[in-house]
Amino acid sequence: MKRRSWPLLGILAFGYAFLYVPILLLILYSFNESRLVTVWSGFSTKWYGELLHNQQLLDAAWLSVRIAATNATVAVVLGTLAANALVRQGRFRGRTGFELLLMAPLVMPDVIIGLSLLLLFVAMQQTIGWPDGRGFTTIAIAHITFSMAYVAVVVRSRLAQMDGSLEEAAMDLGARPLGVYLQITLPLIAPALLSGWLLAFTLSLDDLVIASFVSGPGSTTLPMVVYSSVRMGVSPQINALATLIVLIVAIAVLIAGFTMRRGPNR
Amino acid sequence: MAVPADRRLLEPWQDPKAAPYVRIERVTKQFGDVYAVDDVSLNIFKGEFFSLLGSSGCGKSTLLRLLAGLEYPTTGRIFIDGVDVTQVPPYSRPVNMMFQSYALFPHMSVEQNIEFGLKQERLPRRERAERIAEMLDLLKIAPLRKRRPDQISGGQRQRVALARSLAKHPKLLLLDEPLGALDKRLRENTQFELVNLQERLGITFVTVTHDQEEAMTMSTRIAVMEAGQIMQVDTPTAIYEFPTCRFVAEFIGSVNLFEGKVMASEGNEILVEAGAGFTIRMRSYQPHPLGTPVTVAIRPEKMRLCAQYDPEAVNQIEGVVEDIAYLGDVSIYRIRIDEGRLVEMTLTNIQPRTEQALTWEQKVAIEWSPTSGVVLTE
Amino acid sequence: MNQTPNMQARQTSRLSRLVNIGVPYFWLGLFFLLPFVIVLQISLSEPALAQPPYRLLWEWVEEGLLQIQINLQNFMLIWEDDIYLYAFLNSLWVALVCTLICLLLGYPMAYAIATARERHRIPLLMLIILPFWTSFLIRVYAWIGILNTNGLLNHFLLWLGVIDTPLQILHTQTAVYIGVVYSYLPFMILPLYANLTRLDPTLLEAAADLGCRPLRAFMRVTLPLSMPGIVAGSMLVFIPVVGEFVIPDLLGSPGSLMVGKLMWTEFFSNKDWPLASALAIVLLGLLVIPFVLMQRLQQNLDEGRT
C-alpha cells in the first residue's frame, strides 16, 4: 500500500549519516598511530594502552560509575513512587504543582540546576552543618533530582498501559494492596524499571555541568576529566575512551534487544 | 396462588420463608453526580444462576463490582450468607470474580494463575496441588498447565480464568460478560458448559451480560436493569412472556405495542380500544378501571395468518405486507395496518422460500388469541 | 483494637498515598524548589570577599532587631550592561534557529520512520536513540576534530576541490548550530514519532477517498494533527538550548556569548555568586513561559486520551 518516497528516504539517510559519521570517525581515529586527527599514519592500539594507564582518568571513571549506580537506584525508587502517585492516586490536592515540579528538571538548563543546588548545599552546610564538604553525596543527590523525572516518565507510561483489572483480580483473589503491588504490579513494570535504571545511570555518567558545580576538591568525575583534556584540544586517548563507551552501549543494546524479543510480554 | 412444595426447592424465590443467600438492601452508588446504581434491592438465592441484563451504562457492572468489593456503596447494605459485607474489602470477601478481560496474570503460567488465590490463603503446598489438579481436570485444561496466557487461545483463556476464580471455592462467583470475548460458535457451546458446571458445583453464579439470548439460556432468573434501577426480576420465561413494563417488553425480543384505553371488563378479560374501530380483547390478571390508558404487548410469533378477513372476529386485523426479512428458519413480515402503524409477524418457514404464500403488497388478515399477550400499564 | 476490615484497608491506602506522593514531593521540594528560593535570595545580595562570597540579606543588628537589605544592583547590571543583554538575545536566537533546523530535519525523519514497515520502525527508532546513550561530551568533542581548520571536513572539501583555502568553522556560530542540532535532534524526533504513529492512517485514506491529493492531505490532515508533537519537540529542544553551556564553550567563538557560558564564567572565574544567581533568575523567568505552555499541552493531551 505504501509507496516509497525518495526525497523522504534521502532525508532519513542524511539524518542517520549526520548522527553516525562523527561517532564512526571517532572510532576510526582511535586506532590511528598519529596524535593528529587529520593524518592517518597507521593502525595502532597504543592509545588504549595509554588510556588504561591513565590513573587520574581511571579513578574518575570509577567514581562516576559509583555515583551513577547510586543515582540510578535511588532515582528508580523515587521515580516509581512519583509515577504511582500520578497514575494511581487520581486527582489529589497539589497534583498540578507535583507534576510541574517533577517534570521541570527534564528541560531545566543544567547550569541552573547546578548553581541552585550548590547554593543550597552551601546554605545547608552553614545552617545545619550538613553536607560536610562536597563530593560523592552531593553529586549523587543532584543527579537523583533530575534523573527521577526521567524514570517517572518511563514508569508512568508503562503503568498507564497496564490493564487495571489485573490488580483488581489479584485483590479479588485475596491479595492485600502491598501483596498486589509486589506480586503483580512490580513484575509487570519491571522492564520499565530496568530501562529507567539504565537511563538514570547514563544520564549521571554523562553529566558535566551539574557535577562541576556540586563536586568538591578530590571528587572529579569522568566527564570533568574528559572536559579538561578536551579543552586542551584533540586527544586520541579520548577517542579510545569514546570507542570503549560505544562498544559497551552497543553490547548492552544487543543484550536488551535479545532478551526483550525472547521475553514473555514483549 | 399456592406453590407446590417441589417447586419451592427449585424456585426458592417463590417461597416466602426461604432466606436469600445474597441480600442487596437499598444500595446506591454515586460517581460524582451520576447515580450508577440507584436504590437497588435484590435477593439472590443459594445455587441460583442469576443474570444482570441491560445495555451498556445501565449500572449492571457497577452492581457486580459492589458485590465483589471493588466499589463500596454510597448508601445501603450488602449481605452474603447472612454476613454484612458492605464494608469488607475485596480480599476478605468469600466471593470471586471472572473479569471480562479475564485479567490473567501475563507473567505467570496457567498453573501459577490458578495457584495465586490459594497462595494468598496460605494453603499448604499439598492442598494447593490438589486444588490445582481438581481445577485443571474440571475445566479440561491440564495440558496447558505450563503455558503462559499469551500462548493459549481465547477460549482456553476463558477456562483458565474460570478455573482461577473457582479454585478458592467461593460462596459466590461473579462473572462479568463471561462469554463476551468469544466468537459466536464457541459462545453457544460454552453457555451450556457454564450451566452444567454451575449445577455440578452448586455455587451461586451472578453474571452480567448485555446479550439477552445468553441470559435467557443460562439463568434461573434475570434482573433487567436500566439507568441504575432494576426494572423487573423474574425467570426467563416470565420476563419474555409476562413483562411488567414497556421497557422490559421492548428490551427482550421484538414486540408489537398497541396503545389504548380500557373500554370494558368481562370476567378476567378486558376490551381495549386501540384506535377507531380497532378493539383488542385480552386476558388480564389484574383489574383495570374503565378508561385506564394501557399498552397491549403481543410478540410477533404469536400472530397468525387467517384465511379470510372477518370484521366481526375478535383480535383480527387487516393490512398490507410492506417488508419481508428472510432469516432462514423464520421470516419476519411487516404489515401496515393503517397510516401510522406497522405490525410485525414472524412465521416459521415450513416450505422452501420459493413456495411461500406471502409476497409484497399482498393484502392479509392477521389474528391473535386473548391469552397470547400482556396488558401493560407502565 | 477493634477495626473493621475496611478501616484497615483505608489506612493502608492512606499510607500508600502518603508514601507515593509525599516522598517524591519532599525530595523535590528540598532539592529542587528550595534551591530556587536560595538563588533568588542570593541574587538580591551583595558580593563579598568571604566564604561563601556573598553577604546575607538579613542581619541581627541589635538584640531582636532584624535588618534586611535588598540589593537590586545585579539585576540593574544585567539590564544596563550590553554584554548580558546580548548574551540573552544571542541565546534565544541560537535556540530558535536550532529548534527550526531540528524541526526541518526531524519532521521528515520522524515521518519516514512512522510510515515505515511495522517491523522496521523499532530498529530505526533505536538508531535515533542510540547516540543519546553514548557520552554527550564526547559526541560534541567529535565535532572539534571534524570542524577544525585542518580538520576532516576541510580536508574533504579541499580534496573535492570545492574550496581552496580551509574554512574557519570551529569557534564560530555555525559550529554551535551544528553541535546543538546534532545533540538535540533525537529530542525533536521522539515526540514527533510518538505523535505521528498515533495518527489514524484511515484519516489519510478518507482524505484520499474524498479526492484530496497526497501533498494536500498532508498539509490539511497530518500537519495540523501533529501540532502537539511539534510543540512538544520544539520545547524539548528550545528550553535546554537557551541555557546550554558545553556546546558554545567547546565549539563556539569566545566572542559570541551565551547565558549558560556567562553564568559559568561569573561563577567559577569571577566568583561573583550574586550576579550568577541573578542571571539564573532572569533565565528562569524567560523559560517559565514556554515551560508552562508545554505542561498545559501535555495535560490537555493526557485528558484527551482518557
PDB file of C-alpha atoms in Angstrom, chain C residues 98-233:
ATOM      1  CA  CYS C  98      18.455  25.367  16.152  1.00  0.00           C
ATOM      2  CA  THR C  99      14.857  24.468  17.008  1.00  0.00           C
ATOM      3  CA  LEU C 100      13.813  25.349  13.469  1.00  0.00           C
ATOM      4  CA  ILE C 101      16.633  23.341  11.893  1.00  0.00           C
ATOM      5  CA  CYS C 102      15.827  20.376  14.175  1.00  0.00           C
ATOM      6  CA  LEU C 103      12.200  20.618  13.124  1.00  0.00           C
ATOM      7  CA  LEU C 104      13.005  20.824   9.415  1.00  0.00           C
ATOM      8  CA  LEU C 105      15.324  17.848   9.627  1.00  0.00           C
ATOM      9  CA  GLY C 106      13.496  15.920  12.345  1.00  0.00           C
ATOM     10  CA  TYR C 107       9.962  16.084  10.977  1.00  0.00           C
ATOM     11  CA  PRO C 108      10.702  14.275   7.691  1.00  0.00           C
ATOM     12  CA  MET C 109      12.782  11.737   9.594  1.00  0.00           C
ATOM     13  CA  ALA C 110      10.049  11.094  12.156  1.00  0.00           C
ATOM     14  CA  TYR C 111       7.503  10.895   9.354  1.00  0.00           C
ATOM     15  CA  ALA C 112       9.626   8.446   7.378  1.00  0.00           C
ATOM     16  CA  ILE C 113      10.088   6.238  10.450  1.00  0.00           C
ATOM     17  CA  ALA C 114       6.412   6.398  11.405  1.00  0.00           C
ATOM     18  CA  THR C 115       5.330   5.361   7.922  1.00  0.00           C
ATOM     19  CA  ALA C 116       7.979   2.655   7.532  1.00  0.00           C
ATOM     20  CA  ARG C 117       7.006  -1.007   7.676  1.00  0.00           C
ATOM     21  CA  GLU C 118       5.934  -2.057  11.134  1.00  0.00           C
ATOM     22  CA  ARG C 119       8.908  -4.340  11.800  1.00  0.00           C
ATOM     23  CA  HIS C 120      11.402  -1.667  10.703  1.00  0.00           C
ATOM     24  CA  ARG C 121      10.114   1.031  12.995  1.00  0.00           C
ATOM     25  CA  ILE C 122      11.626  -0.066  16.300  1.00  0.00           C
ATOM     26  CA  PRO C 123      15.136  -0.665  14.896  1.00  0.00           C
ATOM     27  CA  LEU C 124      15.013   2.699  13.085  1.00  0.00           C
ATOM     28  CA  LEU C 125      13.910   4.384  16.288  1.00  0.00           C
ATOM     29  CA  MET C 126      16.611   2.612  18.288  1.00  0.00           C
ATOM     30  CA  LEU C 127      19.184   4.050  15.880  1.00  0.00           C
ATOM     31  CA  ILE C 128      17.901   7.530  16.737  1.00  0.00           C
ATOM     32  CA  ILE C 129      18.128   6.911  20.477  1.00  0.00           C
ATOM     33  CA  LEU C 130      21.428   5.045  20.437  1.00  0.00           C
ATOM     34  CA  PRO C 131      23.771   8.053  20.146  1.00  0.00           C
ATOM     35  CA  PHE C 132      21.989   9.529  23.134  1.00  0.00           C
ATOM     36  CA  TRP C 133      23.319   6.675  25.265  1.00  0.00           C
ATOM     37  CA  THR C 134      26.915   7.467  24.393  1.00  0.00           C
ATOM     38  CA  SER C 135      28.554  10.392  26.108  1.00  0.00           C
ATOM     39  CA  PHE C 136      27.194  13.801  25.159  1.00  0.00           C
ATOM     40  CA  LEU C 137      30.523  15.435  25.864  1.00  0.00           C
ATOM     41  CA  ILE C 138      32.401  13.045  23.619  1.00  0.00           C
ATOM     42  CA  ARG C 139      29.910  13.497  20.801  1.00  0.00           C
ATOM     43  CA  VAL C 140      30.459  17.245  20.942  1.00  0.00           C
ATOM     44  CA  TYR C 141      34.179  16.615  21.066  1.00  0.00           C
ATOM     45  CA  ALA C 142      33.950  14.580  17.873  1.00  0.00           C
ATOM     46  CA  TRP C 143      32.981  17.743  16.023  1.00  0.00           C
ATOM     47  CA  ILE C 144      36.158  19.535  17.080  1.00  0.00           C
ATOM     48  CA  GLY C 145      38.165  17.072  15.018  1.00  0.00           C
ATOM     49  CA  ILE C 146      35.774  17.415  12.116  1.00  0.00           C
ATOM     50  CA  LEU C 147      35.339  21.185  12.018  1.00  0.00           C
ATOM     51  CA  ASN C 148      38.917  22.204  12.787  1.00  0.00           C
ATOM     52  CA  THR C 149      40.703  24.407  10.284  1.00  0.00           C
ATOM     53  CA  ASN C 150      42.894  21.422   9.478  1.00  0.00           C
ATOM     54  CA  GLY C 151      40.119  19.022  10.375  1.00  0.00           C
ATOM     55  CA  LEU C 152      38.394  16.293   8.430  1.00  0.00           C
ATOM     56  CA  LEU C 153      35.687  18.402   6.834  1.00  0.00           C
ATOM     57  CA  ASN C 154      38.147  20.944   5.447  1.00  0.00           C
ATOM     58  CA  HIS C 155      40.391  18.174   4.157  1.00  0.00           C
ATOM     59  CA  PHE C 156      37.418  16.555   2.493  1.00  0.00           C
ATOM     60  CA  LEU C 157      36.268  19.803   0.885  1.00  0.00           C
ATOM     61  CA  LEU C 158      39.784  20.648  -0.273  1.00  0.00           C
ATOM     62  CA  TRP C 159      40.117  17.185  -1.756  1.00  0.00           C
ATOM     63  CA  LEU C 160      36.802  17.629  -3.545  1.00  0.00           C
ATOM     64  CA  GLY C 161      38.040  20.938  -4.864  1.00  0.00           C
ATOM     65  CA  VAL C 162      35.022  22.855  -3.584  1.00  0.00           C
ATOM     66  CA  ILE C 163      37.273  25.268  -1.699  1.00  0.00           C
ATOM     67  CA  ASP C 164      40.933  26.136  -1.999  1.00  0.00           C
ATOM     68  CA  THR C 165      41.622  27.575   1.433  1.00  0.00           C
ATOM     69  CA  PRO C 166      40.426  25.919   4.640  1.00  0.00           C
ATOM     70  CA  LEU C 167      37.248  27.367   6.131  1.00  0.00           C
ATOM     71  CA  GLN C 168      37.115  28.672   9.666  1.00  0.00           C
ATOM     72  CA  ILE C 169      34.114  26.779  11.044  1.00  0.00           C
ATOM     73  CA  LEU C 170      35.229  25.768  14.522  1.00  0.00           C
ATOM     74  CA  HIS C 171      34.758  28.589  17.045  1.00  0.00           C
ATOM     75  CA  THR C 172      32.020  30.230  15.001  1.00  0.00           C
ATOM     76  CA  GLN C 173      28.280  30.442  15.462  1.00  0.00           C
ATOM     77  CA  THR C 174      27.872  27.856  12.666  1.00  0.00           C
ATOM     78  CA  ALA C 175      29.771  25.303  14.705  1.00  0.00           C
ATOM     79  CA  VAL C 176      27.406  25.974  17.624  1.00  0.00           C
ATOM     80  CA  TYR C 177      24.397  25.398  15.346  1.00  0.00           C
ATOM     81  CA  ILE C 178      25.839  22.143  14.075  1.00  0.00           C
ATOM     82  CA  GLY C 179      26.709  20.928  17.561  1.00  0.00           C
ATOM     83  CA  VAL C 180      23.304  21.807  19.009  1.00  0.00           C
ATOM     84  CA  VAL C 181      21.326  20.267  16.149  1.00  0.00           C
ATOM     85  CA  TYR C 182      23.471  17.163  16.340  1.00  0.00           C
ATOM     86  CA  SER C 183      22.948  16.758  20.094  1.00  0.00           C
ATOM     87  CA  TYR C 184      19.282  17.687  20.301  1.00  0.00           C
ATOM     88  CA  LEU C 185      17.875  16.103  17.136  1.00  0.00           C
ATOM     89  CA  PRO C 186      16.649  12.946  18.956  1.00  0.00           C
ATOM     90  CA  PHE C 187      14.626  15.128  21.366  1.00  0.00           C
ATOM     91  CA  MET C 188      12.747  16.520  18.380  1.00  0.00           C
ATOM     92  CA  ILE C 189      12.251  13.202  16.603  1.00  0.00           C
ATOM     93  CA  LEU C 190      10.952  11.169  19.556  1.00  0.00           C
ATOM     94  CA  PRO C 191       7.824  13.188  20.432  1.00  0.00           C
ATOM     95  CA  LEU C 192       7.082  13.718  16.745  1.00  0.00           C
ATOM     96  CA  TYR C 193       7.345   9.995  16.107  1.00  0.00           C
ATOM     97  CA  ALA C 194       5.099   9.211  19.089  1.00  0.00           C
ATOM     98  CA  ASN C 195       2.544  11.668  17.766  1.00  0.00           C
ATOM     99  CA  LEU C 196       2.686  10.541  14.146  1.00  0.00           C
ATOM    100  CA  THR C 197       2.274   6.844  14.909  1.00  0.00           C
ATOM    101  CA  ARG C 198      -0.848   7.616  16.904  1.00  0.00           C
ATOM    102  CA  LEU C 199      -2.492   9.239  13.895  1.00  0.00           C
ATOM    103  CA  ASP C 200      -5.150   7.040  12.395  1.00  0.00           C
ATOM    104  CA  PRO C 201      -3.975   6.072   8.879  1.00  0.00           C
ATOM    105  CA  THR C 202      -7.598   5.717   7.765  1.00  0.00           C
ATOM    106  CA  LEU C 203      -7.844   9.521   8.086  1.00  0.00           C
ATOM    107  CA  LEU C 204      -5.475   9.882   5.161  1.00  0.00           C
ATOM    108  CA  GLU C 205      -7.340   7.172   3.261  1.00  0.00           C
ATOM    109  CA  ALA C 206     -10.566   9.020   3.913  1.00  0.00           C
ATOM    110  CA  ALA C 207      -8.987  12.236   2.652  1.00  0.00           C
ATOM    111  CA  ALA C 208      -7.780  10.459  -0.473  1.00  0.00           C
ATOM    112  CA  ASP C 209     -11.193   8.889  -0.927  1.00  0.00           C
ATOM    113  CA  LEU C 210     -12.725  12.344  -0.754  1.00  0.00           C
ATOM    114  CA  GLY C 211     -10.451  13.452  -3.585  1.00  0.00           C
ATOM    115  CA  CYS C 212      -7.566  15.026  -1.693  1.00  0.00           C
ATOM    116  CA  ARG C 213      -4.125  14.690  -3.273  1.00  0.00           C
ATOM    117  CA  PRO C 214      -1.319  13.341  -1.042  1.00  0.00           C
ATOM    118  CA  LEU C 215       0.519  16.630  -0.523  1.00  0.00           C
ATOM    119  CA  ARG C 216      -2.692  18.474   0.200  1.00  0.00           C
ATOM    120  CA  ALA C 217      -3.815  15.680   2.517  1.00  0.00           C
ATOM    121  CA  PHE C 218      -0.531  16.036   4.373  1.00  0.00           C
ATOM    122  CA  MET C 219      -0.936  19.808   4.726  1.00  0.00           C
ATOM    123  CA  ARG C 220      -4.600  19.651   5.673  1.00  0.00           C
ATOM    124  CA  VAL C 221      -4.737  16.497   7.813  1.00  0.00           C
ATOM    125  CA  THR C 222      -1.368  15.218   9.031  1.00  0.00           C
ATOM    126  CA  LEU C 223       0.343  18.510   9.763  1.00  0.00           C
ATOM    127  CA  PRO C 224      -2.455  20.068  11.886  1.00  0.00           C
ATOM    128  CA  LEU C 225      -2.912  16.809  13.797  1.00  0.00           C
ATOM    129  CA  SER C 226       0.796  16.544  14.530  1.00  0.00           C
ATOM    130  CA  MET C 227       0.882  20.032  16.060  1.00  0.00           C
ATOM    131  CA  PRO C 228       1.111  18.668  19.643  1.00  0.00           C
ATOM    132  CA  GLY C 229       4.182  16.660  18.668  1.00  0.00           C
ATOM    133  CA  ILE C 230       5.727  19.699  17.002  1.00  0.00           C
ATOM    134  CA  VAL C 231       5.188  21.864  20.069  1.00  0.00           C
ATOM    135  CA  ALA C 232       6.465  19.204  22.478  1.00  0.00           C
ATOM    136  CA  GLY C 233       9.559  18.512  20.398  1.00  0.00           C
TER     137      GLY C 233
END
